[in-house]
Backbone as numpy.savetxt, mean C-alpha at the origin, in Angstrom:
# Nx Ny Nz CAx CAy CAz Cx Cy Cz
-7.95 -7.15 16.84 -8.54 -5.46 15.84 -8.96 -4.37 16.52
-8.84 -3.27 16.19 -9.39 -2.93 16.50 -10.49 -1.94 15.52
-11.43 -0.57 15.00 -11.76 -0.24 13.99 -10.86 0.69 13.50
-11.18 1.10 13.01 -10.64 2.32 12.01 -11.28 2.76 10.78
-11.27 4.30 10.32 -11.99 5.34 10.23 -11.30 6.14 8.68
-11.64 5.53 7.18 -10.61 6.26 6.03 -11.98 7.05 5.59
-11.53 8.23 5.81 -12.02 9.25 5.55 -12.84 9.65 6.49
-13.46 10.90 6.68 -15.56 11.41 7.17 -15.81 11.84 5.86
-15.73 12.02 4.85 -16.43 12.80 4.13 -17.59 11.68 3.24
-16.28 10.03 2.94 -17.28 9.26 2.68 -16.40 8.13 3.56
-16.92 8.44 5.15 -16.22 7.52 5.41 -16.83 5.86 5.07
-15.58 5.07 5.65 -15.31 3.08 5.14 -14.49 3.07 6.37
-15.35 1.93 7.66 -14.92 1.38 8.80 -13.64 -0.17 8.09
-13.02 -0.01 8.81 -12.02 -0.87 8.28 -11.53 -1.61 9.61
-10.39 -2.22 9.31 -9.18 -2.41 10.60 -8.31 -2.25 10.09
-7.60 -1.60 11.97 -6.61 -0.95 11.94 -5.17 -1.13 11.05
-5.51 -2.23 10.56 -4.02 -3.27 9.79 -4.96 -3.70 8.64
-4.22 -2.84 7.24 -4.75 -4.36 5.76 -3.31 -5.13 5.67
-4.23 -5.96 4.68 -3.03 -6.91 4.33 -3.03 -6.01 2.65
-1.46 -6.45 2.16 -1.09 -5.84 0.65 -0.51 -7.19 0.22
-1.30 -7.40 -0.60 -1.33 -8.97 -1.76 -0.23 -8.68 -3.04
0.50 -7.62 -2.93 0.69 -7.53 -4.83 2.18 -9.25 -4.48
3.17 -9.11 -2.68 4.28 -9.82 -3.30 4.12 -11.61 -3.04
2.52 -11.64 -2.96 2.29 -13.51 -3.51 1.85 -13.24 -4.66
2.00 -12.27 -5.36 1.38 -12.91 -7.36 3.32 -12.49 -7.90
3.81 -10.84 -7.40 4.64 -10.43 -8.49 5.76 -9.62 -7.45
6.29 -9.07 -8.46 8.25 -8.11 -8.07 8.69 -8.58 -7.07
8.42 -9.81 -6.08 9.35 -9.87 -5.31 9.90 -11.21 -4.73
10.04 -11.92 -6.17 10.64 -13.16 -6.80 9.45 -14.46 -6.70
8.90 -15.09 -6.52 8.45 -16.28 -6.52 7.89 -16.69 -4.71
6.29 -16.23 -4.65 5.40 -16.63 -3.90 4.91 -18.24 -3.97
4.82 -18.62 -2.47 4.40 -19.88 -2.57 2.22 -19.43 -2.34
1.23 -19.78 -4.18 0.35 -19.66 -3.58 -0.50 -20.49 -2.63
-0.62 -21.50 -2.24 -0.99 -22.08 -0.84 -0.96 -21.78 0.22
0.28 -21.03 0.55 0.45 -19.90 1.24 -0.17 -18.34 1.35
-0.54 -17.96 0.35 -1.06 -17.28 -0.20 -2.31 -17.34 0.39
-2.70 -18.12 -0.44 -4.14 -18.07 0.39 -4.37 -18.46 2.43
-3.86 -19.26 2.47 -4.07 -19.11 3.86 -3.54 -18.40 4.05
-3.17 -17.42 4.06 -2.38 -16.43 4.69 -3.55 -15.13 5.08
-3.99 -15.18 3.30 -5.57 -13.87 3.73 -6.43 -14.05 4.05
-6.15 -15.90 4.56 -7.78 -17.08 5.32 -7.29 -15.96 7.14
-6.09 -16.66 6.90 -5.83 -16.18 8.50 -5.99 -14.86 8.81
-6.06 -13.44 8.11 -5.81 -12.44 8.23 -7.08 -11.89 8.55
-7.73 -12.34 7.60 -9.41 -12.40 6.95 -10.12 -13.11 8.83
-9.57 -13.73 9.63 -10.04 -14.08 10.61 -9.69 -13.41 12.04
-8.09 -13.14 11.11 -7.99 -12.53 12.16 -8.54 -10.39 12.52
-9.88 -10.59 11.75 -10.21 -9.59 11.58 -9.95 -7.67 10.48
-9.04 -8.58 10.20 -8.58 -7.68 8.73 -9.09 -7.53 7.88
-9.65 -6.70 7.69 -10.95 -6.91 6.51 -10.04 -6.12 5.27
-9.45 -4.83 5.39 -8.25 -4.03 3.77 -7.31 -4.98 3.21
-8.24 -5.52 1.88 -7.22 -6.23 1.31 -6.79 -5.06 -0.18
-5.79 -5.35 -0.42 -5.29 -4.70 -1.24 -4.34 -5.15 -2.38
-4.72 -5.39 -3.48 -4.60 -5.62 -5.01 -4.63 -5.12 -6.51
-3.80 -5.06 -7.65 -3.62 -4.03 -7.94 -3.89 -5.28 -9.68
-4.65 -4.59 -10.41 -5.32 -5.42 -12.27 -3.63 -5.49 -12.57
-2.98 -5.17 -12.57 -1.66 -4.95 -12.95 -0.15 -5.98 -12.20
-0.57 -6.83 -11.26 -0.02 -7.45 -10.56 0.03 -8.90 -11.28
1.32 -8.62 -11.46 0.64 -10.25 -12.57 0.44 -10.21 -13.55
-0.33 -9.39 -14.20 -1.50 -8.86 -15.18 -3.07 -9.66 -14.97
-2.63 -9.71 -13.85 -4.12 -10.10 -13.34 -3.59 -11.45 -12.25
-3.11 -12.35 -12.02 -2.98 -13.20 -11.23 -3.49 -12.76 -9.77
-2.68 -11.91 -9.18 -3.13 -11.38 -7.67 -4.94 -11.19 -7.85
-5.69 -10.55 -8.67 -6.58 -10.39 -8.68 -7.35 -12.34 -8.33
-6.99 -13.18 -9.30 -7.86 -14.27 -9.36 -7.40 -14.87 -7.88
-5.86 -14.49 -8.26 -5.64 -15.06 -6.52 -6.48 -15.10 -5.13
-6.62 -13.33 -5.01 -7.98 -13.18 -4.09 -9.25 -14.09 -5.03
-9.49 -13.76 -5.50 -10.85 -14.08 -6.10 -10.86 -15.82 -5.96
-9.76 -16.93 -5.39 -9.78 -18.19 -5.06 -9.52 -18.11 -3.48
-9.36 -17.31 -2.59 -9.22 -17.18 -1.28 -10.86 -16.31 -0.50
-12.05 -15.93 -1.59 -12.71 -15.48 -0.96 -13.21 -16.57 -1.40
-14.15 -17.38 -1.84 -14.87 -18.88 -2.24 -14.91 -19.26 -1.27
-16.41 -18.95 -0.46 -17.16 -19.64 0.60 -16.97 -18.93 1.47
-16.52 -17.46 1.41 -16.10 -16.16 2.56 -17.79 -15.79 1.96
-17.88 -14.93 3.19 -18.40 -13.81 2.62 -18.30 -12.57 2.24
-18.54 -12.15 1.34 -17.83 -11.32 0.96 -17.32 -10.11 1.31
-18.87 -9.60 2.36 -18.63 -8.71 3.06 -17.96 -8.85 4.36
-17.39 -9.41 4.07 -16.76 -9.50 5.33 -15.38 -8.90 5.01
-15.00 -8.64 3.35 -13.24 -8.86 2.75 -13.85 -6.75 2.47
-13.31 -6.05 2.15 -13.45 -4.92 1.71 -11.72 -4.76 1.11
-12.64 -4.60 -0.18 -11.55 -5.07 -0.94 -11.22 -3.69 -1.84
-9.94 -3.33 -2.03 -9.10 -2.47 -2.49 -8.07 -2.40 -4.16
-9.21 -2.02 -4.73 -8.53 -2.41 -6.85 -7.46 -0.87 -7.11
-5.81 -0.83 -7.65 -5.67 -0.32 -7.97 -5.52 -0.79 -9.44
-5.31 0.55 -10.63 -5.55 0.25 -12.46 -5.34 1.13 -12.34
-4.91 0.50 -14.67 -4.38 2.31 -15.04 -3.01 1.67 -16.02
-2.29 0.39 -14.74 -0.57 0.64 -15.16 -1.11 -0.37 -16.24
0.12 0.06 -17.37 0.20 -0.60 -19.11 1.03 -1.73 -19.22
0.90 -2.72 -19.10 1.92 -4.13 -19.04 1.51 -4.85 -20.09
3.03 -5.07 -20.83 3.30 -6.27 -21.99 3.27 -7.54 -21.56
3.03 -8.46 -22.40 2.99 -10.05 -21.89 4.44 -10.56 -21.34
5.78 -9.91 -21.76 6.42 -10.17 -21.80 7.02 -9.02 -20.04
6.02 -8.89 -19.67 6.14 -8.20 -18.18 6.78 -6.71 -18.52
6.48 -5.97 -19.38 7.70 -4.50 -19.71 6.08 -3.88 -18.92
6.69 -2.61 -18.58 5.46 -1.08 -18.22 6.02 -0.29 -19.50
4.58 0.05 -19.44 4.02 1.36 -20.56 3.80 2.74 -20.29
3.26 2.71 -19.53 2.94 4.19 -18.69 1.15 3.78 -17.96
0.66 4.71 -18.57 -0.81 5.04 -17.43 -1.92 5.10 -18.49
-3.14 4.93 -19.07 -4.44 5.40 -19.40 -5.20 5.06 -18.19
-5.96 6.26 -17.89 -6.86 6.34 -17.55 -7.58 7.16 -17.86
-8.11 7.01 -19.28 -9.23 7.88 -19.98 -10.72 6.96 -19.61
-11.41 7.84 -19.91 -12.90 6.96 -19.13 -13.25 5.93 -19.24
-13.28 5.38 -20.74 -13.74 4.40 -21.70 -12.70 3.65 -21.42
-11.19 3.88 -21.25 -10.22 2.60 -20.42 -10.82 2.45 -18.41
-11.09 3.05 -17.83 -11.56 3.03 -16.41 -12.83 1.98 -16.26
-13.52 2.03 -17.14 -14.76 1.36 -17.34 -14.34 -0.37 -17.21
-13.57 0.39 -19.00 -13.10 -0.91 -19.22 -12.13 -2.34 -18.06
-11.12 -1.34 -17.25 -10.30 -2.22 -16.79 -11.29 -2.24 -15.38
-12.03 -2.02 -15.17 -13.15 -2.17 -14.08 -13.89 -3.50 -14.38
-14.45 -3.62 -15.88 -14.57 -4.83 -16.29 -14.64 -4.99 -15.73
-13.25 -5.88 -15.51 -12.53 -7.22 -15.80 -11.77 -7.68 -14.53
-11.81 -5.98 -14.63 -11.45 -6.85 -12.94 -12.60 -7.62 -12.35
-14.32 -7.27 -11.86 -15.20 -7.58 -11.47 -14.91 -8.52 -11.61
-14.62 -9.20 -12.95 -14.55 -10.84 -13.76 -13.23 -11.54 -12.90
-12.13 -10.79 -13.20 -11.26 -11.68 -12.27 -11.65 -11.66 -11.21
-12.17 -10.93 -9.89 -12.21 -11.13 -9.10 -13.41 -11.86 -8.06
-14.42 -12.29 -9.26 -15.45 -12.86 -8.89 -16.60 -11.89 -7.93
-16.73 -10.56 -8.31 -17.82 -10.41 -7.79 -18.86 -9.12 -8.06
-19.38 -8.50 -7.60 -20.10 -7.74 -8.45 -20.31 -5.89 -7.49
-19.64 -5.62 -7.08 -18.34 -4.36 -6.85 -17.74 -4.71 -6.05
-15.62 -3.68 -6.35 -15.26 -3.06 -5.20 -15.90 -2.23 -4.49
-15.36 -2.15 -3.57 -15.31 -1.25 -2.27 -14.48 -0.09 -2.75
-13.40 -0.34 -2.47 -12.45 0.81 -2.90 -11.31 0.86 -4.74
-11.95 1.95 -5.03 -11.45 1.24 -6.71 -10.29 3.13 -6.65
-9.55 3.01 -6.85 -8.23 3.60 -7.62 -7.02 3.51 -8.60
-6.68 5.18 -9.11 -6.05 5.33 -10.38 -4.85 4.70 -9.69
-3.67 4.01 -10.71 -2.30 3.58 -9.42 -1.60 4.75 -9.13
-1.86 5.53 -11.01 -0.79 6.96 -10.49 -1.49 7.70 -11.52
-1.30 8.62 -12.12 -1.85 9.76 -12.79 -1.04 9.56 -14.01
-1.99 9.52 -14.78 -1.86 9.71 -16.65 -1.51 11.28 -16.61
-0.71 11.97 -17.15 -0.42 12.94 -17.62 -0.83 13.66 -18.95
-1.61 12.24 -19.74 -2.37 13.37 -20.83 -3.93 13.33 -20.22
-4.28 12.98 -19.41 -5.69 12.65 -18.79 -5.57 13.97 -17.62
-6.65 14.36 -17.47 -7.04 15.61 -16.69 -7.52 14.35 -15.60
-6.90 14.60 -14.17 -7.89 13.64 -13.22 -9.18 14.21 -12.85
-9.51 15.02 -13.55 -10.71 15.42 -13.09 -11.87 14.23 -14.03
-11.32 14.61 -15.57 -11.87 13.36 -16.73 -12.28 11.56 -16.24
-10.91 10.97 -15.11 -10.55 10.40 -14.51 -11.54 9.50 -13.23
-11.74 10.82 -12.20 -13.19 10.58 -11.49 -14.02 11.11 -11.86
-14.12 11.86 -13.09 -15.58 11.97 -13.15 -16.46 10.63 -13.52
-15.31 9.69 -14.77 -16.00 8.31 -15.33 -15.92 7.84 -13.42
-15.23 7.22 -12.44 -14.94 6.34 -11.57 -16.22 6.93 -10.90
-17.05 8.51 -10.50 -18.16 8.72 -10.20 -19.41 7.94 -11.14
-18.90 8.09 -11.88 -20.57 7.26 -12.98 -20.56 6.08 -12.75
-19.24 5.31 -12.59 -19.63 3.75 -11.68 -19.60 3.82 -10.25
-19.41 4.78 -9.41 -20.17 4.79 -8.00 -21.77 4.98 -8.18
-22.00 5.59 -9.12 -23.86 6.22 -8.79 -24.70 3.86 -10.09
-23.47 3.96 -10.95 -24.07 2.73 -11.47 -23.85 1.22 -10.60
-22.92 1.39 -9.09 -22.65 0.17 -8.54 -22.03 -1.17 -8.35
-21.21 -0.11 -9.66 -19.73 -1.28 -9.85 -18.99 -0.77 -8.25
-18.19 0.51 -7.37 -17.76 0.62 -6.67 -18.54 1.58 -5.66
-18.41 1.05 -4.58 -18.41 1.70 -4.08 -17.50 3.05 -3.24
-16.59 3.87 -3.21 -15.81 4.46 -2.82 -14.54 4.94 -4.19
-14.54 5.68 -3.95 -12.93 6.26 -4.97 -11.78 6.57 -4.33
-10.42 6.22 -4.78 -9.55 5.99 -4.09 -8.26 6.70 -4.70
-7.36 7.52 -4.71 -5.92 7.66 -4.83 -4.82 7.01 -4.66
-3.76 7.49 -5.11 -2.56 7.07 -5.63 -1.14 7.69 -5.70
-0.39 7.72 -4.73 0.46 8.39 -5.31 0.65 9.52 -5.76
-0.24 10.83 -5.90 -0.98 11.99 -6.22 -0.11 12.75 -5.29
-0.08 14.47 -5.56 0.21 15.62 -4.84 -0.75 16.28 -4.63
-0.66 16.94 -3.38 -2.03 17.78 -2.76 -2.97 18.41 -3.94
-1.91 19.16 -4.85 -2.91 18.97 -5.71 -3.38 18.63 -6.26
-3.30 17.61 -7.00 -4.26 17.10 -7.74 -5.42 16.75 -6.66
-5.05 15.92 -5.59 -6.11 15.42 -5.05 -7.18 16.56 -4.81
-7.29 17.63 -4.58 -7.59 18.94 -4.73 -8.81 18.64 -5.21
-7.84 18.66 -6.18 -9.33 18.96 -7.75 -10.23 17.30 -7.73
-9.38 16.55 -7.87 -10.33 15.08 -7.61 -11.36 15.62 -6.86
-10.75 15.58 -5.80 -12.02 15.63 -4.52 -12.86 16.71 -4.54
-12.55 17.83 -5.35 -14.15 18.19 -6.09 -14.59 18.54 -7.02
-14.24 17.33 -7.83 -15.22 16.41 -8.07 -16.24 15.05 -8.10
-15.61 14.91 -6.96 -16.55 13.99 -6.27 -15.41 12.83 -5.26
-16.15 13.04 -4.11 -15.50 12.60 -2.52 -14.39 11.19 -2.53
-12.83 11.90 -2.25 -12.37 10.85 -2.25 -12.20 9.41 -1.18
-12.01 8.74 -1.08 -12.45 8.12 0.64 -10.78 8.03 1.26
-9.60 7.71 0.56 -8.39 7.46 1.07 -7.11 7.93 -0.10
-6.00 8.17 0.20 -5.28 7.71 -1.02 -4.18 6.98 -0.26
-3.72 5.81 -1.06 -2.55 5.38 -0.95 -1.20 5.69 -1.60
-0.48 5.72 -0.75 1.24 6.42 -0.53 1.90 5.91 0.64
3.18 5.26 -0.17 3.94 5.29 0.73 4.97 5.69 1.98
4.60 5.44 2.75 4.87 6.31 4.50 5.66 4.94 5.29
6.74 5.25 5.54 7.49 4.55 6.82 8.21 5.36 7.85
9.31 4.85 7.77 10.59 5.78 8.84 10.81 5.90 7.76
11.92 5.05 6.70 12.06 5.35 5.69 12.01 5.91 4.38
10.75 6.78 4.61 9.67 7.21 3.57 8.85 8.28 4.00
9.21 9.74 4.38 8.25 10.77 5.12 8.05 11.66 4.64
8.26 11.18 3.09 7.63 12.59 2.64 6.33 13.14 2.60
5.45 12.38 2.32 3.55 12.85 2.61 3.60 13.87 3.15
4.49 13.71 4.77 4.38 14.59 6.07 5.14 16.29 5.73
5.02 16.27 3.92 5.08 18.05 3.97 4.48 18.50 3.12
3.70 17.97 2.49 2.53 18.47 1.48 1.45 17.32 1.99
1.08 16.50 1.21 -0.24 15.28 1.44 -0.70 14.90 2.39
-0.37 14.63 3.64 -0.89 14.53 4.81 -1.52 15.30 5.36
-1.08 17.31 5.24 -1.94 18.16 5.76 -2.91 18.37 4.43
-2.96 18.45 3.36 -3.68 18.00 2.32 -5.29 17.47 2.90
-4.72 16.22 3.11 -5.92 14.83 2.75 -6.77 15.09 4.74
-5.92 14.98 5.44 -6.55 15.90 6.80 -7.52 17.52 7.36
-7.67 17.87 5.88 -8.35 19.40 5.91 -8.82 18.77 5.10
-8.90 17.92 4.00 -10.12 17.66 2.92 -10.92 16.75 3.80
-10.39 15.36 5.21 -10.97 14.17 5.51 -10.66 13.60 5.07
-10.05 13.07 3.96 -9.01 11.91 2.90 -8.32 11.33 3.63
-8.80 9.77 4.46 -7.98 9.28 5.54 -7.04 8.59 3.97
-5.76 7.26 4.37 -4.48 7.10 4.30 -4.65 5.81 4.85
-3.99 4.98 3.36 -3.40 3.65 3.76 -2.10 3.12 2.64
-1.16 2.71 3.86 -0.04 3.41 3.92 1.14 2.15 3.88
1.53 2.72 2.15 1.86 0.99 2.38 3.31 1.19 2.06
4.52 0.02 2.33 5.69 0.21 1.83 6.28 0.27 3.58
4.86 -0.14 4.61 6.00 0.67 5.56 6.63 0.11 6.75
7.64 -1.30 6.01 8.82 -1.68 6.20 9.71 -2.07 5.27
9.44 -0.51 4.09 10.36 -0.28 3.01 10.62 -1.97 2.31
9.48 -2.33 1.91 9.60 -3.50 0.99 10.58 -4.25 2.35
10.52 -4.67 2.86 12.08 -5.82 4.15 12.64 -4.75 4.39
13.45 -3.72 4.06 14.27 -3.25 5.23 14.00 -2.95 6.61
12.79 -2.79 6.92 12.94 -2.47 7.85 12.06 -3.72 8.92
12.13 -4.64 8.05 11.80 -6.00 8.75 12.95 -6.27 10.03
13.92 -6.11 9.51 14.54 -7.26 10.79 15.21 -8.06 10.47
14.41 -8.62 8.75 15.16 -9.93 8.88 15.84 -10.19 7.72
15.92 -8.98 7.13 16.96 -8.21 5.74 18.24 -8.67 6.59
18.93 -8.83 5.28 20.80 -9.66 5.65 20.97 -8.83 4.03
22.96 -7.96 4.94 23.30 -7.97 3.40 23.60 -8.90 2.34
23.96 -9.69 2.70 23.81 -11.20 1.75 22.79 -11.71 0.82
21.76 -11.54 0.94 20.70 -12.18 0.61 21.11 -11.49 -0.93
20.42 -13.10 -1.49 20.75 -12.99 -2.91 18.75 -11.63 -3.58
19.22 -12.04 -5.10 18.40 -11.83 -5.35 17.57 -11.27 -6.80
16.46 -12.09 -7.18 16.13 -12.32 -8.74 16.45 -11.10 -9.50
16.60 -11.45 -10.67 16.44 -10.03 -12.01 14.16 -9.95 -11.51
13.62 -11.13 -10.98 12.39 -10.72 -11.47 12.06 -10.15 -10.33
12.73 -10.13 -9.38 12.52 -8.88 -7.91 12.77 -7.51 -8.13
11.69 -6.79 -8.22 11.81 -5.39 -7.54 12.96 -4.65 -7.48
13.37 -4.93 -5.82 14.14 -4.70 -4.95 15.89 -4.39 -5.92
15.91 -5.92 -6.71 17.04 -5.26 -7.18 17.44 -4.43 -7.61
16.50 -3.62 -8.28 17.20 -2.61 -9.47 16.67 -0.45 -8.01
15.85 -1.74 -7.37 15.90 -0.26 -6.11 17.11 0.09 -5.42
17.66 1.69 -5.55 18.22 2.20 -5.15 18.81 1.77 -3.72
17.53 2.14 -2.86 18.13 1.84 -0.97 18.51 0.14 -0.81
18.66 -0.58 -1.89 19.05 -2.41 -1.63 20.26 -2.01 -2.54
20.98 -1.07 -3.06 21.79 -1.07 -3.65 23.76 -0.86 -3.23
24.27 -1.32 -3.22 25.72 -1.18 -2.55 25.81 -0.27 -1.21
26.22 0.71 -1.38 26.59 1.30 -0.09 25.23 1.72 0.65
24.51 1.37 -0.40 23.21 2.49 0.46 22.53 1.24 0.66
22.49 0.03 0.63 22.23 -1.05 1.60 22.86 -1.01 2.71
23.81 -1.39 3.40 25.19 -0.85 4.18 24.94 0.52 5.46
24.19 1.62 4.86 23.79 2.58 5.55 22.10 2.56 6.24
22.08 2.07 5.16 20.08 1.94 5.27 20.10 0.62 6.13
20.99 -0.05 6.54 20.58 -1.62 7.37 21.15 -1.26 9.16
22.52 -0.12 8.63 23.06 0.01 9.76 21.61 0.99 11.23
21.03 1.58 9.86 19.79 2.26 10.78 18.33 1.35 11.71
18.66 0.19 10.70 17.90 -0.86 11.06 18.07 -1.77 12.05
19.68 -2.05 12.23 19.88 -2.31 13.64 20.01 -0.99 14.92
19.86 0.35 14.89 19.96 0.97 15.72 18.39 0.93 15.93
17.87 1.03 14.79 15.86 1.04 15.49 15.72 -0.56 16.20
15.87 -1.67 15.65 16.20 -3.18 16.91 16.85 -3.01 18.14
18.11 -1.75 18.61 17.33 -1.80 19.76 16.65 -0.85 20.92
16.28 -0.11 19.52 14.78 -0.01 20.74 13.37 -0.39 20.25
13.42 -1.20 19.58 12.53 -2.01 19.55 12.30 -3.10 20.41
13.93 -3.86 21.01 13.84 -4.75 21.86 13.74 -4.24 23.75
13.88 -2.97 23.40 13.93 -2.57 24.87 11.97 -2.26 25.32
11.23 -1.75 24.11 10.05 -1.66 24.09 9.76 -3.57 24.32
9.90 -4.85 24.08 9.80 -6.30 24.24 9.47 -5.93 22.25
9.56 -5.67 21.60 9.04 -6.08 20.38 10.23 -6.05 19.23
9.43 -6.48 17.50 10.31 -6.62 17.00 10.95 -5.69 16.51
11.29 -5.86 15.61 12.13 -4.32 14.54 10.94 -4.51 13.67
9.86 -5.21 13.17 9.52 -4.51 12.20 7.66 -4.27 12.71
8.08 -4.34 14.50 6.63 -4.47 14.91 6.52 -2.98 15.55
8.08 -2.67 15.25 8.05 -1.21 16.28 7.79 -0.06 14.39
7.93 -0.75 13.98 8.12 -0.09 12.93 6.53 0.09 11.76
6.01 -1.04 12.45 4.61 -1.31 11.34 3.81 -0.26 12.60
3.77 0.06 14.17 3.82 0.69 14.99 3.54 2.24 15.36
5.59 2.47 14.11 5.76 4.13 14.12 4.49 4.40 13.41
4.11 3.47 12.07 3.22 4.28 11.76 2.16 4.57 11.56
1.26 3.33 12.01 -0.09 3.38 12.68 -0.30 5.03 13.88
1.21 5.41 14.30 0.80 6.37 15.51 0.69 7.56 15.67
0.36 8.14 13.67 0.69 8.64 13.06 -0.57 9.94 12.73
-1.23 8.45 13.44 -2.36 9.22 13.05 -3.38 8.05 12.74
-4.91 8.01 13.49 -6.36 7.23 13.60 -6.51 6.96 12.11
-6.13 8.70 11.25 -6.69 8.28 10.38 -6.05 7.80 8.90
-5.12 6.80 9.85 -3.65 6.14 9.06 -3.59 4.65 9.20
-4.27 3.91 7.98 -4.33 2.56 7.91 -2.47 2.04 7.76
-2.74 1.65 7.70 -0.65 0.91 7.51 -1.42 -1.07 6.78
-0.61 -0.90 5.74 -0.43 -2.07 4.85 1.10 -2.84 5.32
0.44 -4.02 5.62 1.21 -4.61 5.93 1.70 -6.16 4.26
2.78 -6.36 3.73 2.80 -7.18 2.27 2.90 -8.50 2.83
2.40 -8.58 4.22 3.28 -10.15 4.59 2.74 -11.67 3.89
3.21 -12.10 3.14 3.05 -13.21 2.06 3.00 -14.48 3.41
3.17 -14.78 4.31 3.31 -15.82 5.01 2.20 -15.75 6.30
1.81 -16.43 6.83 1.23 -17.34 7.59 2.31 -16.20 9.28
3.09 -16.79 8.84 4.85 -16.72 9.97 4.74 -15.10 10.06
4.75 -14.32 8.84 5.16 -12.95 8.91 3.75 -12.24 9.27
2.97 -12.60 9.24 1.31 -11.99 9.16 1.00 -11.79 10.64
1.66 -12.66 11.18 1.63 -13.20 13.40 2.46 -11.83 13.55
3.25 -11.74 12.87 4.02 -11.64 13.33 3.72 -9.90 13.28
3.05 -9.34 11.80 2.51 -7.61 11.27 1.57 -8.02 12.23
0.61 -8.67 12.43 -0.98 -8.96 13.69 -0.37 -8.16 14.61
0.62 -8.75 15.20 0.60 -8.04 16.88 1.29 -6.72 17.23
1.66 -6.08 16.03 1.87 -4.73 16.21 0.42 -3.97 16.24
-0.44 -4.34 15.55 -1.42 -3.50 15.64 -2.21 -2.70 17.32
-1.26 -4.11 18.05 -2.32 -3.40 19.56 -1.08 -2.54 20.35
-0.01 -2.28 19.80 0.72 -1.43 20.35 0.58 -0.37 20.85
0.67 -0.02 21.98 0.78 1.64 22.41 2.46 1.82 22.38
2.66 2.94 21.29 3.50 4.11 21.17 3.53 4.90 22.68
4.75 5.27 23.89 4.33 7.43 24.05 5.01 7.53 23.39
4.91 9.23 23.83 5.87 10.00 23.20 7.40 9.59 22.98
7.66 9.41 23.94 9.17 8.78 24.53 9.50 7.83 23.65
9.11 7.22 23.44 9.05 6.05 22.40 9.33 6.49 21.68
8.22 6.98 20.83 8.32 7.75 19.13 9.42 8.42 19.10
9.58 9.59 20.25 10.72 10.44 20.04 12.22 8.92 20.08
12.27 8.48 20.76 13.16 6.95 20.60 13.61 7.05 19.17
12.29 6.22 18.50 12.28 5.57 17.46 13.04 6.49 16.61
12.32 7.56 16.53 13.32 8.67 14.87 13.80 8.51 15.38
14.80 8.97 17.33 15.67 9.70 16.67 17.52 8.22 16.00
16.61 6.90 16.35 17.19 5.87 16.08 17.56 5.89 14.60
16.37 6.51 13.48 16.24 5.79 11.97 16.06 7.81 11.94
16.63 8.34 11.47 16.71 9.83 10.97 16.43 10.27 9.85
15.22 10.87 9.42 15.35 10.84 7.67 15.80 10.80 6.67
17.26 12.20 7.29 17.79 12.51 6.43 19.38 11.52 6.62
18.83 10.73 6.92 19.54 9.39 6.85 20.05 8.22 6.07
18.41 8.46 5.94 18.93 6.99 4.60 18.87 7.74 3.20
19.69 5.82 2.99 20.08 5.78 1.33 19.20 5.47 0.26
18.79 6.90 -0.75 18.78 5.98 -1.83 17.12 6.43 -2.40
16.38 6.83 -3.28 15.25 7.00 -3.70 15.15 5.76 -3.29
13.10 5.27 -3.00 12.89 4.60 -2.96 11.90 4.27 -4.07
12.59 4.82 -5.57 12.06 4.05 -6.42 13.40 4.46 -7.40
13.39 3.66 -8.82 14.55 4.25 -9.39 14.65 5.02 -10.12
15.31 6.06 -10.71 15.19 7.54 -11.55 13.74 7.95 -11.95
14.22 6.83 -12.89 12.88 6.77 -13.81 11.25 6.77 -13.16
11.03 6.18 -12.58 10.32 5.81 -12.06 9.76 6.95 -10.96
10.36 7.62 -10.29 10.67 8.48 -9.64 9.81 9.84 -10.55
9.97 10.06 -11.29 9.63 10.99 -12.36 8.26 10.83 -12.15
7.83 9.35 -12.69 6.34 9.39 -12.29 5.59 9.49 -11.72
6.37 9.60 -10.40 5.17 9.75 -9.07 4.47 11.41 -9.29
3.36 11.38 -8.70 2.84 12.81 -9.11 3.43 13.07 -7.36
3.23 13.18 -6.30 3.34 12.67 -5.23 4.69 13.37 -4.45
5.57 13.41 -5.26 6.84 13.88 -5.42 8.02 15.25 -6.13
6.26 15.38 -7.04 6.47 16.47 -7.38 6.01 18.11 -6.56
């Protein structure tokens, strides 16, 4: 793994690939906890440092999984990134977000306990709370930085104006946001803004929740517990159209000696040294495939061929259902 730097105003050194843990506990159907722990261990052993979780992933279970995986390991070997603020019920229902200063500190206290650590490296609100000015939320986070409970402040799925307002209160290390061949919205306003301010990007969804992996088939069944069963890109004719783009990408990837997933990950990484792709591998097999992408060097000719195979305006369906899209400050 090569080193990468998140941001320049409050720089964080990490590997040029991170591991997203969400699917190991929630939202993508059943997961094997034993295999998940072994996958995290394999990532750390390979030099991956950035491990991303959220306190609402299976209502804290994902944080406890990370706690278990880090036992007996050097705490400083991992760069722990935690999203917070989403409200959920015991039945898994979603109730919006609470980013009041007191809620920030309450969420942090519980995450520290579940993770079994004395500090979190990057702590970030999962979304914008429309009822709380971002300045108040970041102000509370800044107090927690001063107290030593968190090292750096990140943001997630916010637009350029919100990023500027937050950064004026306290330096923002990175913005976590979906970015892939299928999701290029950040190129309009967010990417120019973060680069102007010296803020890094951690890109999630680089394989578009499996669509760009090259392993998805049209007849794959999805349970009601799998978020993708509600995703517009996985529905009906949208799925067929999107998989046809994946087949075009596969041909370009194979000509380069890559798998489809490796080409998709390498494309994101090639968009800038300030971008660290997060892969959501749930098994060691998928992790190994993703890790191989970290050393891929794409020429301009390769990038042009990939972009031509997957034109941004040919992708069918939004990345979230309509009610969730309406919550995204990054899409406004």
